[in-house]
Amino acid sequence: MPVLCSACTEKRAVLKRPKTGHSLCKECFFWAFEEEVHYTIVAAQLFKPGETVAIAASGGKDSTVLAHVMKLLNERYSYGLKLMLLSVDEGITGYRDDSLETVKRNQEQYELPLKIVSYEELYGWTMDAIVKQVGLKNNCTFCGVFRRQALDRGAIILKVDKICTGHNADDVAETVLMNVLRGDVARLRRCTAISTASEGEGVVPRCKPLKYSYEKEIVLYAYFKKLDYFSTECIYSPNAYRGYARTFLKDLESIRPSSIMDIIHSGENLCVREGVKMPVQGTCKRCGYISSQALCKSCVLLEGLNRGLPKLGIGKHHRLHDKILSQQPLTEKEERKLKSVDF
Ligand code: SF4
Ligand code: ZN
Ligand code: ZN
C-alpha cells in the first residue's frame, strides 16, 4: 500500500521529512519548507521593503537553495527587495573556479545581478598561494577571516543594505557546540543570532534566513527541485575541529532528529553572567575594519603572509601588534617562533 501524504491526504508521499518525520508528497514538502523560511523571515523581521539584499552565493546547495527561495518568496509575498548575488573567489584551483561557473549559471537562471570579489584582488594572495606557504593545517583560519571581510567589501561596492548567508540549522548547532567545547563565551553569545546589526563602518548587517532549515531538507529540496548546484568539497578542507562537531551532531540527529533544534534553542537561551569580561569592539588602526585589537585579524594574517611569518596571526601575538604598526623589526627569536609552518 503506498503511503499517502499526511498534509494533503491525496497524493503519494515521496519522502519523510527529516525535521518532523511527516510523510509528504513533493508539493506539500516544497510548501512546508518555503513557508517555514517565510515564517522565519517575518518573525525575525529580517528585511524591510525597498532594501537591497546581497545573497552570499558559493554555488553550493545552501546558497543555491537560499537564492531560489529568496527570489520565490520575494515574489510570492511582495517583500519589495532588490536581490543580488555576491560571490567570493578564494582562488582555489579545481574547486572555486568550478563552483563559480555554477553561480554564473544561477545568475542567468534567477536573473539576478552578480558581483564576484577575489582574494587576489583584495589581498594580493590566492588560497592556492596561501596553502603553499602555510600548509594544510590552519588554512581555513586564513580563508574564514578573509572571506568575512571580502563579503563586506563586496557588499559595500554593491551598496547593499544587507547580506544574507546560507547558514543552515546544522551549521548553527555545530557552531554552538564548537564554542561550548572551546569555552568561547563571546562567540557563544552571538553565534545563534539570526541577524547582526552593523557593528561599525565597513561592516554590513547580515542575516540567516535558513537558520532553522535542516541540512537534510535543503538537500532534498535542491534534489526534488532539480536545482543546479555544485557539490564537491573544498580540496583544502582539513577543518578537523568542526568535522568532529559535525560527526557528533549527525550521530545525535540519527538518534533524535530534534537534537539540532534543541542545541540551537539552548544556545539562544544561554545567558552570560554579569561581570564576564567581553572583548571591547574598536577599529583596526591599519584598515579601519572592526577589531577588538589594535590590528584586525585580517591585517595580522596578511602581515604574516607578506613577511613570510605564517604563525603571526595564529594564536595570540597581540603584544607584537605595536611593532608591526610602527614597522619595527622583530627580534631573531620572535622571527624564528613565527616562521615554522608546523603549527
Ligand atoms: Fe576555505 Fe577551508 Fe572552506 Fe576550503 S574548506 S573554502 S580553505 S574555509
Ligand atoms: Zn501532499
Ligand atoms: Zn585591518
GROMACS .gro file of N, CA and C and ligand atoms in nm, residues 90 92 95-96 119 127 131 139-141 143-144 147 233-239, ligand 1:
model
   68
   90GLU      N    1   3.805   3.259  -0.374
   90GLU     CA    2   3.920   3.242  -0.284
   90GLU      C    3   4.047   3.207  -0.361
   92ILE      N    4   4.096   2.897  -0.545
   92ILE     CA    5   4.127   2.756  -0.520
   92ILE      C    6   4.103   2.681  -0.652
   95TYR      N    7   3.839   2.388  -0.751
   95TYR     CA    8   3.723   2.388  -0.662
   95TYR      C    9   3.641   2.516  -0.685
   96ARG      N   10   3.698   2.631  -0.644
   96ARG     CA   11   3.618   2.753  -0.655
   96ARG      C   12   3.594   2.795  -0.798
  119TYR      N   13   4.009   3.709  -0.350
  119TYR     CA   14   4.117   3.729  -0.252
  119TYR      C   15   4.237   3.792  -0.321
  127MET      N   16   4.415   3.151  -0.225
  127MET     CA   17   4.427   3.042  -0.127
  127MET      C   18   4.530   2.939  -0.174
  131VAL      N   19   4.813   2.832   0.087
  131VAL     CA   20   4.836   2.694   0.129
  131VAL      C   21   4.982   2.655   0.103
  139ASN      N   22   4.492   2.662   0.720
  139ASN     CA   23   4.450   2.739   0.603
  139ASN      C   24   4.307   2.792   0.615
  140CYS      N   25   4.218   2.717   0.683
  140CYS     CA   26   4.080   2.763   0.694
  140CYS      C   27   4.067   2.887   0.783
  141THR      N   28   4.162   2.906   0.874
  141THR     CA   29   4.161   3.029   0.954
  141THR      C   30   4.181   3.149   0.863
  143CYS      N   31   4.131   3.159   0.540
  143CYS     CA   32   4.020   3.166   0.446
  143CYS      C   33   3.894   3.226   0.510
  144GLY      N   34   3.865   3.183   0.633
  144GLY     CA   35   3.744   3.231   0.701
  144GLY      C   36   3.752   3.380   0.733
  147ARG      N   37   3.734   3.577   0.409
  147ARG     CA   38   3.602   3.573   0.346
  147ARG      C   39   3.506   3.671   0.411
  233GLU      N   40   3.350   1.892  -0.231
  233GLU     CA   41   3.412   1.952  -0.111
  233GLU      C   42   3.537   2.029  -0.150
  234CYS      N   43   3.570   2.130  -0.072
  234CYS     CA   44   3.692   2.205  -0.097
  234CYS      C   45   3.814   2.112  -0.084
  235ILE      N   46   3.909   2.129  -0.176
  235ILE     CA   47   4.027   2.041  -0.173
  235ILE      C   48   4.119   2.070  -0.054
  236TYR      N   49   4.102   2.184   0.010
  236TYR     CA   50   4.185   2.220   0.126
  236TYR      C   51   4.105   2.211   0.255
  237SER      N   52   4.013   2.117   0.264
  237SER     CA   53   3.921   2.117   0.376
  237SER      C   54   3.967   2.030   0.493
  238PRO      N   55   4.056   2.082   0.579
  238PRO     CA   56   4.102   2.000   0.689
  238PRO      C   57   4.039   2.037   0.822
  239ASN      N   58   3.934   2.120   0.817
  239ASN     CA   59   3.882   2.178   0.942
  239ASN      C   60   3.841   2.069   1.041
  344SF4    FE1   61   3.837   2.799   0.259
  344SF4    FE2   62   3.878   2.596   0.429
  344SF4    FE3   63   3.634   2.641   0.325
  344SF4    FE4   64   3.830   2.550   0.169
  344SF4     S1   65   3.738   2.441   0.345
  344SF4     S2   66   3.685   2.716   0.119
  344SF4     S3   67   4.010   2.652   0.256
  344SF4     S4   68   3.745   2.775   0.466
   0.00000   0.00000   0.00000
